[in-house]
Coordinates of C-alpha atoms and ligand atoms in Angstrom, one line a residue:
X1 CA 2.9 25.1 -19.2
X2 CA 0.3 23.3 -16.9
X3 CA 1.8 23.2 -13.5
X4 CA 2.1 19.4 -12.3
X5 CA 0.5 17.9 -9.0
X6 CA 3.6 16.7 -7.0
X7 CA 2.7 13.3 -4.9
X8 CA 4.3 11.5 -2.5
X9 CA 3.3 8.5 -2.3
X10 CA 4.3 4.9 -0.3
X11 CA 3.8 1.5 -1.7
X12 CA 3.6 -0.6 1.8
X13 CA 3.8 -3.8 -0.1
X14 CA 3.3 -7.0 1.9
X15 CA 3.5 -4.6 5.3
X16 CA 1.5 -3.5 8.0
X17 CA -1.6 -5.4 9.2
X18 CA -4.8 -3.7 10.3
X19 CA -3.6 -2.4 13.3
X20 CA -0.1 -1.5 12.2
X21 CA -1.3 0.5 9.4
X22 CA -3.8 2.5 12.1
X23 CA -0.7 2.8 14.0
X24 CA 1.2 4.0 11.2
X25 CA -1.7 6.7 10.3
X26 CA -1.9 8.4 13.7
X27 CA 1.7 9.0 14.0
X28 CA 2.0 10.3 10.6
X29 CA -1.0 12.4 10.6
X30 CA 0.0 15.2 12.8
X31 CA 3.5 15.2 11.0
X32 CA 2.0 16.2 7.9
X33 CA -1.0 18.3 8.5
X34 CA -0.7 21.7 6.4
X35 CA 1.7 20.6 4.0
X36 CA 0.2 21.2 0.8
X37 CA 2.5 21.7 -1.8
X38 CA 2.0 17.9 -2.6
X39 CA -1.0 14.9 -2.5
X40 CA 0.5 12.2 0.0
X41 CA -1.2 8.7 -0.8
X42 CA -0.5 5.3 0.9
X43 CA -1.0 2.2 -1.0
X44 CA -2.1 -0.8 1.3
X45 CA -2.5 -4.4 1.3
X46 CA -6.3 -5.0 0.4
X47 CA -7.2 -6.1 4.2
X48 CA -5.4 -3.2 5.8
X49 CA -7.5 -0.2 3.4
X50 CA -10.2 0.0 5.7
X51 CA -8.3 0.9 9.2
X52 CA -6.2 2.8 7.0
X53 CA -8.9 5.1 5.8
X54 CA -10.7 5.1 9.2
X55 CA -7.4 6.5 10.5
X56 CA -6.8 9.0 7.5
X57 CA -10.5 10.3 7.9
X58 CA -10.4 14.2 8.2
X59 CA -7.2 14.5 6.7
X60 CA -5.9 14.6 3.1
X61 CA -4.1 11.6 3.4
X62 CA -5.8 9.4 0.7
X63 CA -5.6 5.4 0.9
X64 CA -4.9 3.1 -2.4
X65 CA -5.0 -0.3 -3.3
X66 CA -1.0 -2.0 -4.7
X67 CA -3.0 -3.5 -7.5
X68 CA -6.2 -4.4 -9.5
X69 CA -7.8 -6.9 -11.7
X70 CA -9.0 -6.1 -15.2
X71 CA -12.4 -8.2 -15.1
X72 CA -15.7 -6.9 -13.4
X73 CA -16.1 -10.4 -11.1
X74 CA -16.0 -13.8 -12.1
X75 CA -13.6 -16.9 -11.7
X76 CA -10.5 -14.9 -10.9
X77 CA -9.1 -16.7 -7.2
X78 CA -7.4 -14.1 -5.4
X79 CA -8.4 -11.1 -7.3
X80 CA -9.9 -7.7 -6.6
X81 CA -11.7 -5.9 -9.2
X82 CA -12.1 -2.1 -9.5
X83 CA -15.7 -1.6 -8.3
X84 CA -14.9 -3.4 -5.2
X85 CA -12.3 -0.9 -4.4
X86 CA -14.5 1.7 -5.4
X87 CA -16.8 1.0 -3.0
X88 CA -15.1 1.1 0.0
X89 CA -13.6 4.9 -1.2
X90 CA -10.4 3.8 -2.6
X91 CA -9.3 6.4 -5.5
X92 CA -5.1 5.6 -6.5
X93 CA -4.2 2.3 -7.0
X94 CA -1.0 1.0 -8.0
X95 CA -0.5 -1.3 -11.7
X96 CA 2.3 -2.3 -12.9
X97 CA 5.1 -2.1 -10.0
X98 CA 7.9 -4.3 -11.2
X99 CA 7.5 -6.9 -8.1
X100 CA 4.2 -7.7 -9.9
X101 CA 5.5 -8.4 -13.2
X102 CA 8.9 -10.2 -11.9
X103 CA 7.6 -12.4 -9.4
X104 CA 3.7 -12.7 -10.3
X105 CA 4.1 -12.7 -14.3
X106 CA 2.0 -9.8 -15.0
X107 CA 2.8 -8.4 -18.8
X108 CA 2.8 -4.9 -20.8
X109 CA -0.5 -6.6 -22.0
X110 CA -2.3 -7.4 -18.7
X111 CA -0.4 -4.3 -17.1
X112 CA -2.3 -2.3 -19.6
X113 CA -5.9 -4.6 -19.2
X114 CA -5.3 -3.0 -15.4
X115 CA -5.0 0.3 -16.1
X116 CA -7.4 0.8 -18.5
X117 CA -9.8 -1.5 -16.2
X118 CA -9.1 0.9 -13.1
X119 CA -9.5 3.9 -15.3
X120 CA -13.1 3.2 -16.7
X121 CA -14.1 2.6 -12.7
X122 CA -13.0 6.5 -12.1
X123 CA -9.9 5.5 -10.6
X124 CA -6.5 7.4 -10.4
X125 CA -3.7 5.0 -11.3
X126 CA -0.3 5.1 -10.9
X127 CA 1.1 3.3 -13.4
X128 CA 4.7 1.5 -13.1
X129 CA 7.4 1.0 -15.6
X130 CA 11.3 1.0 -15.9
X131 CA 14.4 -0.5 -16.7
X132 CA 16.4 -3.4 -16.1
X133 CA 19.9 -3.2 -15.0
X134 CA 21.1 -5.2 -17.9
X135 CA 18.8 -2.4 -20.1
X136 CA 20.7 0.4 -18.7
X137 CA 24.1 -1.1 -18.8
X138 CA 23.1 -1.6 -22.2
X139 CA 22.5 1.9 -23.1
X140 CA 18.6 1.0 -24.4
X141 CA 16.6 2.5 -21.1
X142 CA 15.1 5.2 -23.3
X143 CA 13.8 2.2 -25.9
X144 CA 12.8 0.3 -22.9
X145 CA 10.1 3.2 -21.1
X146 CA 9.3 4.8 -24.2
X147 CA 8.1 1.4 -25.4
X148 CA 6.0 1.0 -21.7
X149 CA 4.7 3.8 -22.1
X150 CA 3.2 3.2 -25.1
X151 CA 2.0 -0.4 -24.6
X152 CA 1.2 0.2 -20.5
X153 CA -1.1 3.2 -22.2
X154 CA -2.8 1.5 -25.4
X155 CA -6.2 2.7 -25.6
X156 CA -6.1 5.1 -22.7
X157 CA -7.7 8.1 -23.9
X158 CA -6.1 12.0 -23.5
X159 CA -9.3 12.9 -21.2
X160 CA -8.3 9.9 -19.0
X161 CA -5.2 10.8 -18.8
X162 CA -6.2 13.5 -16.7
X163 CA -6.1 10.7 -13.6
X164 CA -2.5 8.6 -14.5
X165 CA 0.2 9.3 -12.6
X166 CA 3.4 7.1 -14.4
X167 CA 6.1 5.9 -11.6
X168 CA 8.9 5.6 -13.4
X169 CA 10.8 3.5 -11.2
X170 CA 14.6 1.6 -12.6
X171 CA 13.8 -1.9 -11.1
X172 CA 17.8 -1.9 -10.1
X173 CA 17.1 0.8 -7.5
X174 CA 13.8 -1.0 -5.5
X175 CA 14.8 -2.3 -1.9
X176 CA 18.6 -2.5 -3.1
X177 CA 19.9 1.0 -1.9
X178 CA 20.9 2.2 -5.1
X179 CA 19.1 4.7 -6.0
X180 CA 18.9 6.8 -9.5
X181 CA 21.0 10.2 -9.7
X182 CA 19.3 13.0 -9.8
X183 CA 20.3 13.4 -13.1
X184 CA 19.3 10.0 -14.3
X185 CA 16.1 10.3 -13.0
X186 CA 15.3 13.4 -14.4
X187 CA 16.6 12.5 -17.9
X188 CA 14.6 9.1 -18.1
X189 CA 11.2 10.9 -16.8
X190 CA 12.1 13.3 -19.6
X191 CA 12.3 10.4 -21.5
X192 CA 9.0 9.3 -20.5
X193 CA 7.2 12.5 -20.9
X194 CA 8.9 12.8 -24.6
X195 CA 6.6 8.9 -25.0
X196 CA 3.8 10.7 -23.9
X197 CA 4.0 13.8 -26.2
X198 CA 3.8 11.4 -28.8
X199 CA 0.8 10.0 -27.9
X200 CA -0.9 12.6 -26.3
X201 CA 0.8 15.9 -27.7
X202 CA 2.8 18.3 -25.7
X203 CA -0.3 19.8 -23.2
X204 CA -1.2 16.7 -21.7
X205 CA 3.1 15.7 -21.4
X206 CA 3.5 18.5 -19.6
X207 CA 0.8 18.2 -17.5
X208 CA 1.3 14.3 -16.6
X209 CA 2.7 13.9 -13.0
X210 CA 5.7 11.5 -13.3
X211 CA 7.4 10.0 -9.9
X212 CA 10.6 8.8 -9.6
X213 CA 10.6 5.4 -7.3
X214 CA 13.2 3.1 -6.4
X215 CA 15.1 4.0 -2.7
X216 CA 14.1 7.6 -2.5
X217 CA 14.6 8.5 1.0
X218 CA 15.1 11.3 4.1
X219 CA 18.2 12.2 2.4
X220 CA 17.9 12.3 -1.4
X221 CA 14.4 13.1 -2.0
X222 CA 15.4 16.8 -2.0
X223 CA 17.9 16.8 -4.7
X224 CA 15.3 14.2 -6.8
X225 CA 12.6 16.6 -6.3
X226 CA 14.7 19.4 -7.0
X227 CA 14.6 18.2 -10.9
X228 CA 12.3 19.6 -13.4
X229 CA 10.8 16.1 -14.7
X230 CA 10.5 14.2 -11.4
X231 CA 6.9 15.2 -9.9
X232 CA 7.1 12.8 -6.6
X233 CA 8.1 9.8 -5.5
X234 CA 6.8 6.6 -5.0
X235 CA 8.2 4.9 -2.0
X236 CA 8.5 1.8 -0.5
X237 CA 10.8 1.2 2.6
X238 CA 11.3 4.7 3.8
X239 CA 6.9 4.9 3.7
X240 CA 7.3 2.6 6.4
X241 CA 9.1 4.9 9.0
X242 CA 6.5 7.9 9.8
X243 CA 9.6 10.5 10.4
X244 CA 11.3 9.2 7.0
X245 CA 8.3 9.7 5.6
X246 CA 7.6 13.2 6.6
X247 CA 11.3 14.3 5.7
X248 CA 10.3 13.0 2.1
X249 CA 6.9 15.3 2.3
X250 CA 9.1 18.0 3.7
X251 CA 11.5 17.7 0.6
X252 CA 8.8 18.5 -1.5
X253 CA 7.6 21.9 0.1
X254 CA 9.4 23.8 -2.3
Ligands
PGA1 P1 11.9 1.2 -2.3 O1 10.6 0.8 -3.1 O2 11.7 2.7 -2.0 O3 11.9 0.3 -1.1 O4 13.1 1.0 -3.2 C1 10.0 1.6 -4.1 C2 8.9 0.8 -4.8 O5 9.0 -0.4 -5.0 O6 7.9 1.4 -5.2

């Protein structure tokens, strides 16, 4: 069995300007210099990439965009495409999270217009999906990511999927302070995986690095990472404390 790339990765959302993010960088750096069991990514607001990655330079701390349009240029107010991203050096970039399709509309359909958009630009995506409370409560969470999967991934090809990283992230557990047990995260990114081995067949399953998002923080990222299917985490509140942070990187040193 391939051995998956574990990443830790924060999802800053609508925080830190320019020189908050800088901020942010230099304390962190030091804190995780040398610890390489996993790729650490920050994903930024578009105007704070750039003091981001002058801050990052030297280190393996890699800089990523929160999302992407699926159109080269044109009449699109508001958007970034791909190749403008790619220009300035930016390589991950978030599609999908479920703040994007709640509150800005986005669809399976333009979700996957993103991805495969961000993927033909050379870019490494991490694509978001996951359940509903109702969904869970209703028992139909395996239905409901399998059926992402499938549509987030339409027309992604098996050597592309050599740069997607799937978040699988239950949108009950974002910013609330619920978070997943260990065991349900590791059975529904089981789940996930068994969507991909349909598509893809077993190799490139197994080799797919699948996060678990939603709350993960200094004091239950070990027992998440601990389980066989979760290969990271993407976080959001706890990326904005350096030391949180770090205790998360820490808990996947194993
Ligand atoms: P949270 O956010 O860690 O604050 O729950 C996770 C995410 O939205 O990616």
């Amino acid at each position: 069995m391939a051995k998956r790339r574990i990443v830790i990765a924060g999802n800053w959302k609508m925080n830190f300007t320019p020189s908050e993010a800088e901020a942010f960088i230099n304390e962190i750096k030091p804190m995780v210099k040398g610890k390489r069991k996993c790729d650490i990514v920050f994903c930024a607001p578009y105007v704070t990439i750039a003091a981001a990655q002058k801050a990052a330079k030297g280190t393996r701390i890699k800089i990523g965009a929160e999302n992407v349009h699926y159109e080269e240029k044109g009449a699109f107010t508001g958007e970034v495409s791909a190749k403008m991203l790619t220009e300035i050096g930016v390589e991950y970039v978030i599609i999908g999270h479920s703040e994007r399709r709640q509150y800005f509309g986005e669809t399976d359909h333009t979700v996957n217009l993103r991805v495969k958009a961000a993927l033909a630009a050379g870019m490494k995506v991490i694509l978001c999906l996951g359940e509903v409370k109702e969904q869970r409560l209703s028992g139909i969470t395996k239905e409901v990511v399998s059926m992402q999967t499938k549509l987030d991934l339409e027309g992604v090809s098996a050597e592309e999927m050599s740069r997607v990283i799937i978040a699988y992230e239950p949108v009950w557990a974002i910013g609330t302070g619920l978070t997943a047990t260990p065991e349900q995260a590791d059975e529904t990114c089981g789940q996930i995986r068994e969507a991909l081995a349909e598509i893809y067949g077993k190799q490139i399953a197994n080799a797919t690095t699948i996060q678990y998002g939603g709350s993960m923080n200094e004091k239950n990222a070990a027992e998440l990472l601990a389980k066989p299917n979760v290969d990271g985490g993407l976080i959001g509140g706890a990326s904005l404390v350096a030391a949180k942070f770090n205790a998360i990187v820490d808990a996947a040193q194993i």
